[in-house]
PDB file of C-alpha atoms and ligand atoms in Angstrom:
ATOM      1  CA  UNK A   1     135.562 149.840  20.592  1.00 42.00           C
ATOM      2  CA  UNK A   2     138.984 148.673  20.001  1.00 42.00           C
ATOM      3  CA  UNK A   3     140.739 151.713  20.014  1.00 52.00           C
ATOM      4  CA  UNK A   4     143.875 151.527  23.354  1.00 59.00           C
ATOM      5  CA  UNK A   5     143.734 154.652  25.000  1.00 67.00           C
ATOM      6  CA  UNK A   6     145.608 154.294  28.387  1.00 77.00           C
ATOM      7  CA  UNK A   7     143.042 155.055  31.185  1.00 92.00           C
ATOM      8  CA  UNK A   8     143.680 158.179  32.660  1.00 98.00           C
ATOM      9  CA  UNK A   9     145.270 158.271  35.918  1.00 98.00           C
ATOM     10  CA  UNK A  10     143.476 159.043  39.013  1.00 98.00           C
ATOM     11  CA  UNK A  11     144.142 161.742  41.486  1.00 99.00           C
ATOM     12  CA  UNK A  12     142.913 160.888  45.232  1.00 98.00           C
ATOM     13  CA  UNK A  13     141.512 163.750  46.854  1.00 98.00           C
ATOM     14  CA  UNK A  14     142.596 164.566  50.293  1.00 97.00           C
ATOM     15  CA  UNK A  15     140.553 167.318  52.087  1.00 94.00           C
ATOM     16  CA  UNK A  16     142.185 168.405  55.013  1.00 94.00           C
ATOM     17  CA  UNK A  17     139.089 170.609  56.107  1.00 90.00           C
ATOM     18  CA  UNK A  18     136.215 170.813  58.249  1.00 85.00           C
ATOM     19  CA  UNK A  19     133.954 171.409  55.836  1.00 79.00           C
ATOM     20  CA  UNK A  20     134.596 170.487  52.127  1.00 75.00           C
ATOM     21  CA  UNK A  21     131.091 169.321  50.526  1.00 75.00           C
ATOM     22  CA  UNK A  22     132.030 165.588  50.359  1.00 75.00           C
ATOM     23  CA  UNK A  23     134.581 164.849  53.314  1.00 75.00           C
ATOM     24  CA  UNK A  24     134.735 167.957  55.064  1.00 71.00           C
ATOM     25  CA  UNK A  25     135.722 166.984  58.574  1.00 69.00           C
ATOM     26  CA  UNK A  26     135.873 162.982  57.747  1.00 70.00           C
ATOM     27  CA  UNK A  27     139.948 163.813  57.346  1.00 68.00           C
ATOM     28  CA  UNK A  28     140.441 166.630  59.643  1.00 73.00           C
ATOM     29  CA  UNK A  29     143.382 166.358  61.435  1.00 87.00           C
ATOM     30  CA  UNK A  30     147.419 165.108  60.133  1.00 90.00           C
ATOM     31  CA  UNK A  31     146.673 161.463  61.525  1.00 92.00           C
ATOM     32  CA  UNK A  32     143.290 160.722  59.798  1.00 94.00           C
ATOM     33  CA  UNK A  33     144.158 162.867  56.547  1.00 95.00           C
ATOM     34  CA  UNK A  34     147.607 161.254  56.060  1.00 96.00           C
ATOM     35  CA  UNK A  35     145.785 157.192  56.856  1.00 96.00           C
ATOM     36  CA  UNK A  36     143.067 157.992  54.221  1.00 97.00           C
ATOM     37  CA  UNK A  37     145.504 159.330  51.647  1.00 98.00           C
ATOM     38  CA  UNK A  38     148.063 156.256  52.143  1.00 98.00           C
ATOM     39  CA  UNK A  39     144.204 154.192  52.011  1.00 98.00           C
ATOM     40  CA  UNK A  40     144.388 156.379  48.318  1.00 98.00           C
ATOM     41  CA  UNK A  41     147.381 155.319  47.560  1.00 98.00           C
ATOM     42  CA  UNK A  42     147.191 151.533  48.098  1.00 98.00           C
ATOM     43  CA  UNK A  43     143.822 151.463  46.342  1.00 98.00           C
ATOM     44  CA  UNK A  44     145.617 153.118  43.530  1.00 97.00           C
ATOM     45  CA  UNK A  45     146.066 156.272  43.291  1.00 98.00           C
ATOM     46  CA  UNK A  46     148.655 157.954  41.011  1.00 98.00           C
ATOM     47  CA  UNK A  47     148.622 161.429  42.700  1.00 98.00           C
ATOM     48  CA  UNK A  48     147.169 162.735  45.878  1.00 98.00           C
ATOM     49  CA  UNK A  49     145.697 166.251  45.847  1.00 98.00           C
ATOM     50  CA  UNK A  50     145.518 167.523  49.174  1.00 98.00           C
ATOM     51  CA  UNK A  51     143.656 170.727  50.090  1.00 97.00           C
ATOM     52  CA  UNK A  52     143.269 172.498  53.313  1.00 96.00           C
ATOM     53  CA  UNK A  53     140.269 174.894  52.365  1.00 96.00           C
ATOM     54  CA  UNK A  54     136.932 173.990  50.969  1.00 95.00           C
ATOM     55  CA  UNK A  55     135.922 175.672  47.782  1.00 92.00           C
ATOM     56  CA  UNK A  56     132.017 174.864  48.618  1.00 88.00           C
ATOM     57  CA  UNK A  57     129.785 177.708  48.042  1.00 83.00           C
ATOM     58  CA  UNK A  58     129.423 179.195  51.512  1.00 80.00           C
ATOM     59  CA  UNK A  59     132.133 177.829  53.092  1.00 84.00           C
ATOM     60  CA  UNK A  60     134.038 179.692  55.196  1.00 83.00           C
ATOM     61  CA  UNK A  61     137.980 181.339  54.363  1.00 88.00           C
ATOM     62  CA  UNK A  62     140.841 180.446  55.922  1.00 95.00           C
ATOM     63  CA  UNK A  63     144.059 182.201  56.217  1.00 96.00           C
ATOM     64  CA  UNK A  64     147.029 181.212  55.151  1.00 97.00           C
ATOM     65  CA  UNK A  65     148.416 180.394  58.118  1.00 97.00           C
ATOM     66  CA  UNK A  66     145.697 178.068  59.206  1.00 95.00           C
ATOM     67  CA  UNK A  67     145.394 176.168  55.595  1.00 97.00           C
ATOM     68  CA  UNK A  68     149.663 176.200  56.226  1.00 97.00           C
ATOM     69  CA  UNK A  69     148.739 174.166  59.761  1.00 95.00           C
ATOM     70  CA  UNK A  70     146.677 171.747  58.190  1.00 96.00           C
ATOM     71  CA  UNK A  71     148.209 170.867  55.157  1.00 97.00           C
ATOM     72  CA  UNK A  72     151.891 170.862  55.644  1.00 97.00           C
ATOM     73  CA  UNK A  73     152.193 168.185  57.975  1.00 97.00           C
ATOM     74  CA  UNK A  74     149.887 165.968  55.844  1.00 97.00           C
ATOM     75  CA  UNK A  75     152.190 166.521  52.770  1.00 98.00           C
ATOM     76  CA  UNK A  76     155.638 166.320  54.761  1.00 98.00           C
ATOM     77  CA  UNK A  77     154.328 163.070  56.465  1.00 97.00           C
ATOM     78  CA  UNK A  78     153.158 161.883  53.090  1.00 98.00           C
ATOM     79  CA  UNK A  79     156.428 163.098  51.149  1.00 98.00           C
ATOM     80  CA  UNK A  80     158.786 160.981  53.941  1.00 97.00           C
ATOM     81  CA  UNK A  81     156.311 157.628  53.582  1.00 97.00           C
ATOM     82  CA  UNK A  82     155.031 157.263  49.951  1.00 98.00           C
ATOM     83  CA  UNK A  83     156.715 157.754  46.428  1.00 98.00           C
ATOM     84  CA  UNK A  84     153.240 158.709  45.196  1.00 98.00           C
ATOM     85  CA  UNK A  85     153.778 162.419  43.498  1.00 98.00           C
ATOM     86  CA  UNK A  86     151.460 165.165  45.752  1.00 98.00           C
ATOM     87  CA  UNK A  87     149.797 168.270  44.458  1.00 98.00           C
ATOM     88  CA  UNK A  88     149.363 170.825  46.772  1.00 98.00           C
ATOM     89  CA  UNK A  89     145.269 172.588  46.170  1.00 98.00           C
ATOM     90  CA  UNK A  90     145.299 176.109  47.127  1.00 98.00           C
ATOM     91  CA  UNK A  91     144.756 179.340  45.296  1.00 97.00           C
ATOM     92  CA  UNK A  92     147.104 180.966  47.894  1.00 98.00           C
ATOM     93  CA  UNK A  93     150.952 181.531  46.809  1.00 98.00           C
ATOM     94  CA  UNK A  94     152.124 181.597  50.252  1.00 98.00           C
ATOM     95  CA  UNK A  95     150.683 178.303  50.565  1.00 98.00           C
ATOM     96  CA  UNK A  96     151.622 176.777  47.029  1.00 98.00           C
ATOM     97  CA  UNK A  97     155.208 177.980  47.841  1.00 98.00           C
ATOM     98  CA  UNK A  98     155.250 175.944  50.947  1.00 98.00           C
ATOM     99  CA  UNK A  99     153.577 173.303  50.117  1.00 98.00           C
ATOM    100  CA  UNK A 100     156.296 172.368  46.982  1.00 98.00           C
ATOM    101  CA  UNK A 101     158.820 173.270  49.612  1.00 98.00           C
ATOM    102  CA  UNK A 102     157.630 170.567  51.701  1.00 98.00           C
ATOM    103  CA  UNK A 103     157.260 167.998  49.059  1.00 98.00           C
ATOM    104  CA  UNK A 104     154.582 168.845  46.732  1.00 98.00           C
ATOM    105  CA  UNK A 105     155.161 168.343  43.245  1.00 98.00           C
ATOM    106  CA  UNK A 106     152.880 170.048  41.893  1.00 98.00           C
ATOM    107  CA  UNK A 107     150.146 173.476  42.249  1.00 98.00           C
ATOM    108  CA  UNK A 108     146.686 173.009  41.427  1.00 98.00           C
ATOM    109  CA  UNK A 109     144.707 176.278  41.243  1.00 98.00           C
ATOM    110  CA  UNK A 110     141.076 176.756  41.416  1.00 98.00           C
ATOM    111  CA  UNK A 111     141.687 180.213  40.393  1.00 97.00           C
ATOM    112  CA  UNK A 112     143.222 179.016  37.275  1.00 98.00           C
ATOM    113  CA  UNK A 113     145.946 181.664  37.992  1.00 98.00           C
ATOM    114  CA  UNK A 114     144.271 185.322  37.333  1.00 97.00           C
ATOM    115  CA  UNK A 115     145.722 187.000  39.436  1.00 97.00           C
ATOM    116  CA  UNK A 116     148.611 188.739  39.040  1.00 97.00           C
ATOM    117  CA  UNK A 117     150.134 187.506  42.442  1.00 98.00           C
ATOM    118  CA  UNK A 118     149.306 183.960  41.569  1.00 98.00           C
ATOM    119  CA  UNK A 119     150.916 184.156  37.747  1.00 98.00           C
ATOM    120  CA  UNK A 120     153.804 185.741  39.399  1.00 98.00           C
ATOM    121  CA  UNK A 121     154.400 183.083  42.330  1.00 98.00           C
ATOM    122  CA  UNK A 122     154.043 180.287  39.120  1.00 98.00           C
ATOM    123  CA  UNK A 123     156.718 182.066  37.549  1.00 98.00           C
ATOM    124  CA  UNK A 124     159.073 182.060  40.587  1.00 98.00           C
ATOM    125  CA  UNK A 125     158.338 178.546  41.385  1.00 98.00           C
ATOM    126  CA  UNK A 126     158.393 177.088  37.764  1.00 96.00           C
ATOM    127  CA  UNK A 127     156.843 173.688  38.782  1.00 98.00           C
ATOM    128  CA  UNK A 128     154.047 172.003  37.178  1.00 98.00           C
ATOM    129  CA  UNK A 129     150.713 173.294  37.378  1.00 98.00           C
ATOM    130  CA  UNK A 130     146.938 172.727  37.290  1.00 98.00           C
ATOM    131  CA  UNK A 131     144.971 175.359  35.797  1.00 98.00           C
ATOM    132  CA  UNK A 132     141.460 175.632  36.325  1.00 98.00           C
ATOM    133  CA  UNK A 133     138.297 177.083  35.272  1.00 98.00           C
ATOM    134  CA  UNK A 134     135.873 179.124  37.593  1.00 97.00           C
ATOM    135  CA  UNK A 135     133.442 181.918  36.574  1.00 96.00           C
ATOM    136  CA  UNK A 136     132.951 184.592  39.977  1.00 89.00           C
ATOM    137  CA  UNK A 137     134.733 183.362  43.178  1.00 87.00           C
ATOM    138  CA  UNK A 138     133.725 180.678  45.088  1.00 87.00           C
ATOM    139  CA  UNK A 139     131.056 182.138  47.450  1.00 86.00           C
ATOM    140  CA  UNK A 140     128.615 183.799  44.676  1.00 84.00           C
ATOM    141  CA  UNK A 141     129.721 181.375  41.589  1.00 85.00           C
ATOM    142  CA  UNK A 142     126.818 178.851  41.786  1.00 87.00           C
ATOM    143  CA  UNK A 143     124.379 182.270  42.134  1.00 86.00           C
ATOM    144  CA  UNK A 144     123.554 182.901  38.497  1.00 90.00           C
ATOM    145  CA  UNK A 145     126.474 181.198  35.655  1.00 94.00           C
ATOM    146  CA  UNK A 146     126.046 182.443  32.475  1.00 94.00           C
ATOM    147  CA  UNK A 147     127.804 181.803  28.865  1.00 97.00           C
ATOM    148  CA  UNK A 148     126.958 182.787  25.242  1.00 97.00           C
ATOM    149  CA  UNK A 149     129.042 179.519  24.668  1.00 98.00           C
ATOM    150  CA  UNK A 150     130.534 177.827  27.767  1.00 98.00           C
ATOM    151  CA  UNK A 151     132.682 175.681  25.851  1.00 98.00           C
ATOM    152  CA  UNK A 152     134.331 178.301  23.791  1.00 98.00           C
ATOM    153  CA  UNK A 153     134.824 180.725  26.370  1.00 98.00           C
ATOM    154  CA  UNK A 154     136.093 178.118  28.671  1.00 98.00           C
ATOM    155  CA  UNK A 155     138.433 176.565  26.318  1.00 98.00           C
ATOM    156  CA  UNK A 156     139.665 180.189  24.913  1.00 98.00           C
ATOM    157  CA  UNK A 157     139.995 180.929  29.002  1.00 98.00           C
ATOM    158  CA  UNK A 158     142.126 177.982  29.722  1.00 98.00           C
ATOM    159  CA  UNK A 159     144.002 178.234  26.275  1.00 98.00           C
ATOM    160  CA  UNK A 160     145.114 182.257  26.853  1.00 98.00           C
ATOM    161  CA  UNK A 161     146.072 181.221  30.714  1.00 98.00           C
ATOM    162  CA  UNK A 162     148.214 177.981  29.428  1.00 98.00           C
ATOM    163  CA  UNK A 163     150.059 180.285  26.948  1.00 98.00           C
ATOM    164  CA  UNK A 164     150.843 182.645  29.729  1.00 98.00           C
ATOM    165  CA  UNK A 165     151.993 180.545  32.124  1.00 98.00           C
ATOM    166  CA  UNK A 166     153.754 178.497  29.394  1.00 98.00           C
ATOM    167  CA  UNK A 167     155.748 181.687  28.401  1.00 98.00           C
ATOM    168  CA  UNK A 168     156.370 182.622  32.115  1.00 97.00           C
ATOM    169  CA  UNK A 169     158.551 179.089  31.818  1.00 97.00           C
ATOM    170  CA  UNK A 170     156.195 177.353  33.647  1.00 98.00           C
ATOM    171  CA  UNK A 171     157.516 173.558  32.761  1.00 97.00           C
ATOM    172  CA  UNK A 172     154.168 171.431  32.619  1.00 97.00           C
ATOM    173  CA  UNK A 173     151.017 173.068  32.318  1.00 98.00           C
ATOM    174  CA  UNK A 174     147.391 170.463  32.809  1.00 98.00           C
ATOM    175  CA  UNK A 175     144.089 172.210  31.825  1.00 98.00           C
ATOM    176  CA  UNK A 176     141.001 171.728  33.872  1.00 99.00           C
ATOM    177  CA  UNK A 177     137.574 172.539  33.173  1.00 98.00           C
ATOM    178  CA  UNK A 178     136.206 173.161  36.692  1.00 98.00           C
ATOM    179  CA  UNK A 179     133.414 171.159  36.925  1.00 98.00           C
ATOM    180  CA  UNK A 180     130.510 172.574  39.479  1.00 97.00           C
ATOM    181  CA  UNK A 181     132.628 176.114  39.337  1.00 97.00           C
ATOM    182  CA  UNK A 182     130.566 178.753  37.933  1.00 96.00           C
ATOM    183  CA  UNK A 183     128.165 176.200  35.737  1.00 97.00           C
ATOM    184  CA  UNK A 184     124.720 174.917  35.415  1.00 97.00           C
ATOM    185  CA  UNK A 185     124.171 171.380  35.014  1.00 98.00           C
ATOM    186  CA  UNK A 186     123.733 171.879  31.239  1.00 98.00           C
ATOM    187  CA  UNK A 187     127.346 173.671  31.211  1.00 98.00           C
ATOM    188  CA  UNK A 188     128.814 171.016  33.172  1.00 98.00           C
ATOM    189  CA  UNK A 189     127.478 168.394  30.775  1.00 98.00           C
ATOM    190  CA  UNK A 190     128.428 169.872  28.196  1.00 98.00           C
ATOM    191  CA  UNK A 191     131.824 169.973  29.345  1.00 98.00           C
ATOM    192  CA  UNK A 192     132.576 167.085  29.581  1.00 98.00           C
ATOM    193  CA  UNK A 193     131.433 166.715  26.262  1.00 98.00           C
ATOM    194  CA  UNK A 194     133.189 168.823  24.855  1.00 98.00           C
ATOM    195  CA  UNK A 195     136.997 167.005  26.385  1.00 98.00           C
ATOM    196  CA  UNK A 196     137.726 166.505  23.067  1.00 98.00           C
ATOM    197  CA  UNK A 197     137.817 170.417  21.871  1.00 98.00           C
ATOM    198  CA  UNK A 198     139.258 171.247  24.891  1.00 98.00           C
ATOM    199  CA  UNK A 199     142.052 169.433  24.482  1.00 98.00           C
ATOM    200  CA  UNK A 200     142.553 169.855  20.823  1.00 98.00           C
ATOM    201  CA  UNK A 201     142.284 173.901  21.447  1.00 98.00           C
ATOM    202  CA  UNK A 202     144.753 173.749  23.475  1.00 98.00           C
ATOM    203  CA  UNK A 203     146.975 170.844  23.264  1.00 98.00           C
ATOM    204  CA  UNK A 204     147.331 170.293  27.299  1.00 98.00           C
ATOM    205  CA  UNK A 205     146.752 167.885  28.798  1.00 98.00           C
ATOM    206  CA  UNK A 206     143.485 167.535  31.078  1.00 98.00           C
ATOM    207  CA  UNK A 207     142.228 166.759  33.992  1.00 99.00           C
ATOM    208  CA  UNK A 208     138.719 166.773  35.109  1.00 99.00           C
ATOM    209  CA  UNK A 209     136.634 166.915  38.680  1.00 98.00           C
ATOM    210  CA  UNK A 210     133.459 165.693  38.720  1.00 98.00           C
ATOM    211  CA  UNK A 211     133.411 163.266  41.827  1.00 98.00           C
ATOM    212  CA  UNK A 212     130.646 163.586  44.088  1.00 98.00           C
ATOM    213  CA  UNK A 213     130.064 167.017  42.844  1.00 98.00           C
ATOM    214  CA  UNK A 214     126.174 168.475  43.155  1.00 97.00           C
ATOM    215  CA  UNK A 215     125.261 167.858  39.575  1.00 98.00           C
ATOM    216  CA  UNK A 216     125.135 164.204  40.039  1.00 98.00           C
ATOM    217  CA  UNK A 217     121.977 165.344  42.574  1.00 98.00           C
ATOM    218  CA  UNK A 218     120.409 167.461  39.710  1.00 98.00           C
ATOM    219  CA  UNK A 219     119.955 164.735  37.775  1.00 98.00           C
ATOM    220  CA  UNK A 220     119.219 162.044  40.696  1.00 98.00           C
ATOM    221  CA  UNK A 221     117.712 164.354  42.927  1.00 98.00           C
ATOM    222  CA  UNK A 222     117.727 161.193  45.876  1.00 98.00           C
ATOM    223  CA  UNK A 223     121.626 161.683  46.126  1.00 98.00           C
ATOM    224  CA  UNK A 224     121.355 164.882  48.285  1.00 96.00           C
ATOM    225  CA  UNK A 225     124.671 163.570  50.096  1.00 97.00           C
ATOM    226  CA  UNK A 226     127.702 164.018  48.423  1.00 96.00           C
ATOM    227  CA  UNK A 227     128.230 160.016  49.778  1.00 95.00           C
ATOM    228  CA  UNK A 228     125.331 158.935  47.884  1.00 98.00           C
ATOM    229  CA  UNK A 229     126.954 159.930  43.947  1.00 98.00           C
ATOM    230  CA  UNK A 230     129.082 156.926  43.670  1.00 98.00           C
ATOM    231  CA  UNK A 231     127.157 156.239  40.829  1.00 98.00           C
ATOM    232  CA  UNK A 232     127.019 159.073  39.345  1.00 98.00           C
ATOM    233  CA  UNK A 233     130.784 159.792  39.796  1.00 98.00           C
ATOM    234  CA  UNK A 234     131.625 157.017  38.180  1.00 98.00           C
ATOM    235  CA  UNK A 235     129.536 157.442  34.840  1.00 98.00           C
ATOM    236  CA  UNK A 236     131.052 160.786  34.792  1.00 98.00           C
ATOM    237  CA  UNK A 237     134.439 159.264  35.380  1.00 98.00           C
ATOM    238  CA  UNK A 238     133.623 156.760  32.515  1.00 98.00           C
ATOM    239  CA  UNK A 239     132.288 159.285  30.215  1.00 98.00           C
ATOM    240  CA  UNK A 240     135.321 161.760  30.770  1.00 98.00           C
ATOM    241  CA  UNK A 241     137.759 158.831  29.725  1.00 98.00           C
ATOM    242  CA  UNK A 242     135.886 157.988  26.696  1.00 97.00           C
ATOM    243  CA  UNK A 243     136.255 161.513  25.754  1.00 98.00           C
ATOM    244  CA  UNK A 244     139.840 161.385  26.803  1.00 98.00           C
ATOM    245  CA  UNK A 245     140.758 163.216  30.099  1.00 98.00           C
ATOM    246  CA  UNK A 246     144.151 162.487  30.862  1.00 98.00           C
ATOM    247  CA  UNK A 247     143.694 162.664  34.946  1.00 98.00           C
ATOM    248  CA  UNK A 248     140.465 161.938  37.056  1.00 99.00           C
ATOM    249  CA  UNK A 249     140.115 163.759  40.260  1.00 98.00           C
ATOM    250  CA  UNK A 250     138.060 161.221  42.494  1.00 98.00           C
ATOM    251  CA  UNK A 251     137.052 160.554  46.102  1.00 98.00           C
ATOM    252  CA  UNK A 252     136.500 156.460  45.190  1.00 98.00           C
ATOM    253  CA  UNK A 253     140.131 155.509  43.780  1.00 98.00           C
ATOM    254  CA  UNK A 254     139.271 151.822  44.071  1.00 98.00           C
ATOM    255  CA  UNK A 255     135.873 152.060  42.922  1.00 98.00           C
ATOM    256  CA  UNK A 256     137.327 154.210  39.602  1.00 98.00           C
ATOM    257  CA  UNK A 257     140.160 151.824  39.094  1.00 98.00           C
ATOM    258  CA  UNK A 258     137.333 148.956  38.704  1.00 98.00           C
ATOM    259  CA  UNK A 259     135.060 150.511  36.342  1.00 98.00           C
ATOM    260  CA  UNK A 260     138.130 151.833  34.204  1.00 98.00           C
ATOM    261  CA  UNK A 261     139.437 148.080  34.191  1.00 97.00           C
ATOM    262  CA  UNK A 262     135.969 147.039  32.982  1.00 97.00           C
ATOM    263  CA  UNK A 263     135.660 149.430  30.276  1.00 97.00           C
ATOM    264  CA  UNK A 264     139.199 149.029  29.067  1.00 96.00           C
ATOM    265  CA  UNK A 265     138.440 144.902  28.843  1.00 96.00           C
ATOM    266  CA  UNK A 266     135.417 145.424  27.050  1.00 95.00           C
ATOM    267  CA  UNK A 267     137.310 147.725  24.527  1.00 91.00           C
ATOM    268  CA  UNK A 268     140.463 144.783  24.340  1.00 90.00           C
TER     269      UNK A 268
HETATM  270  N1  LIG B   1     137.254 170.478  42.676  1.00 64.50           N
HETATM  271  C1  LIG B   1     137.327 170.793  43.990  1.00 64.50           C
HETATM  272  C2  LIG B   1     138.536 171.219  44.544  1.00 64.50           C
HETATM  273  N2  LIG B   1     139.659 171.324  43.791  1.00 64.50           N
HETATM  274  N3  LIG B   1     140.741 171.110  41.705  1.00 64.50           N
HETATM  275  C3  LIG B   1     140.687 170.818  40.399  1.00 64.50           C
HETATM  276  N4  LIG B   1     141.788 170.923  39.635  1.00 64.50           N
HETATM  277  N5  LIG B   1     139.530 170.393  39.798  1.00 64.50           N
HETATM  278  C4  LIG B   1     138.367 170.266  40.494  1.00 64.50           C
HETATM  279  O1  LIG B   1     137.337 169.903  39.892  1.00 64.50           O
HETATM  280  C5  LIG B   1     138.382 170.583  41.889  1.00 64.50           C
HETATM  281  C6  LIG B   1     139.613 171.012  42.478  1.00 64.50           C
HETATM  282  C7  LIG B   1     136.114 170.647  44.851  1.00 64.50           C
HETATM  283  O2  LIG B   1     136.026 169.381  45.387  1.00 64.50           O
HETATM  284  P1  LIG B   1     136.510 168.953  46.867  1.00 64.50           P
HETATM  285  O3  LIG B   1     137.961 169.162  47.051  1.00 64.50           O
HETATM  286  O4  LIG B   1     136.063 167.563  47.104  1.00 64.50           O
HETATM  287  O5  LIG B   1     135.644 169.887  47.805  1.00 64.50           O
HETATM  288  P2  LIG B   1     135.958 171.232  48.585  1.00 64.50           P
HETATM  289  O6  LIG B   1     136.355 172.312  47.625  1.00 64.50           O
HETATM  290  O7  LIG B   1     134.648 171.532  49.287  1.00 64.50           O
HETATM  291  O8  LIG B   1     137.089 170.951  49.544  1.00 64.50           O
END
């Protein structure tokens, strides 16, 4: 109880979609998307992550061209009015390339950078990076997710992909488990168990997503809304700081900022 472990910092999430599980549609055009994220920002938030296409099971692609419309004005409205660094979500080059272009600082990448074009597009670029975990691709991954050992093979996943991108001269590399990609409630928990291996098999740094996500409803089965989990996002939020994520990818900035306040007093 009286170790000092900084809190992690939080990273607001702005959805610049129509139909993202939690907000999809809430933030859907550049004047509502850029007032919530500056909302973000006064409430707290150390980064903004802004995405312009949902990841949901189901929901439907976009080109690059339309993710390009609805995220580049967000981040080049953002990048003139706050000094708040942005991460640009896509698993799209042509659309990370932009993105840092027009201010981003920053790729995060569901895809956790497999594919060739992706790997090569981080090597061009050479700015920091998010790589995350997913098993399958986002329309089939919540269909049937299945490990021998979900915390080995994730950690030996995000551990050979770190290296990679490391010795393509990628400058700053953050690991992510992918909460709710590709895993059963049982992985997920044990995920975020496991922080501690994670981070000590691979020596990154880590960030983890758990806010509002549907496992929260698998264990509360009343919180069928994604804006019902408050609760549950922030024991997970709690619990992943414990366990020592470095970044927290959150919906509720001010809400997160609280209970980490609390939990860092008691432990003063
Ligand atoms: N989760 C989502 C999207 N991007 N990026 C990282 N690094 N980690 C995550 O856990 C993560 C992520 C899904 O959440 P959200 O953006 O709220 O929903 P959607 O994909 O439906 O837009």
């Amino acid at each position: 109880m009286n170790d000092h472990k900084p809190s992690p910092l939080l990273m607001g999430i702005v959805n610049v979609t129509p139909d993202s599980f939690s907000d999809g549609g809430r933030f859907f055009s550049v004047q509502a998307a850029t007032d919530h994220a500056l909302r973000l920002v006064a409430e707290g938030a150390d980064w903004l992550d802004i995405g312009g296409e949902s990841t949901r099971p189901g929901a439907a692609p976009v080109t690059a061209e339309e993710e390009l419309d609805r995220v580049l004005p967000v981040i080049e409205a953002l990048a003139r009015r706050v000094a708040t660094p942005l991460s640009i979500d896509t698993m799209k080059p042509a659309v990370a390339e932009a993105g840092l272009a027009a201010g981003a600082r920053l790729w995060n990448d569901v895809t956790g950078f497999r594919s060739p074009a992706n790997l090569a597009k981080a090597r061009a670029l050479k700015a920091p990076v998010v790589v995350m975990h997913m098993q399958g691709e986002p329309q089939t991954m919540q269909a049937a997710p299945r490990y021998d050992d979900v915390v080995a093979e994730v950690a030996a996943f995000l551990k050979a992909q770190a290296e990679g991108l490391e010795a393509a001269g990628v400058p700053e590399i953050w690991i992510d488990p992918g909460i709710g990609f590709g895993k059963t409630l049982a992985h997920n928990l044990a995920l975020i168990r496991a922080i501690p291996t994670l981070k000590n098999e691979t020596q990154r740094a880590l960030l983890c997503g758990a806010s509002r996500k549907s496992l929260i409803a698998k264990i509360d089965p009343k919180a069928e809304a994604p804006n019902q989990r408050l609760g549950g996002s922030l024991a997970l939020a709690l619990a992943a700081a414990e366990a020592g994520a470095d970044m927290l990818r959150v919906h509720d900035v001010a809400e997160t900022r609280q209970a980490l306040a609390v939990a860092a007093a008691l432990r003063a």
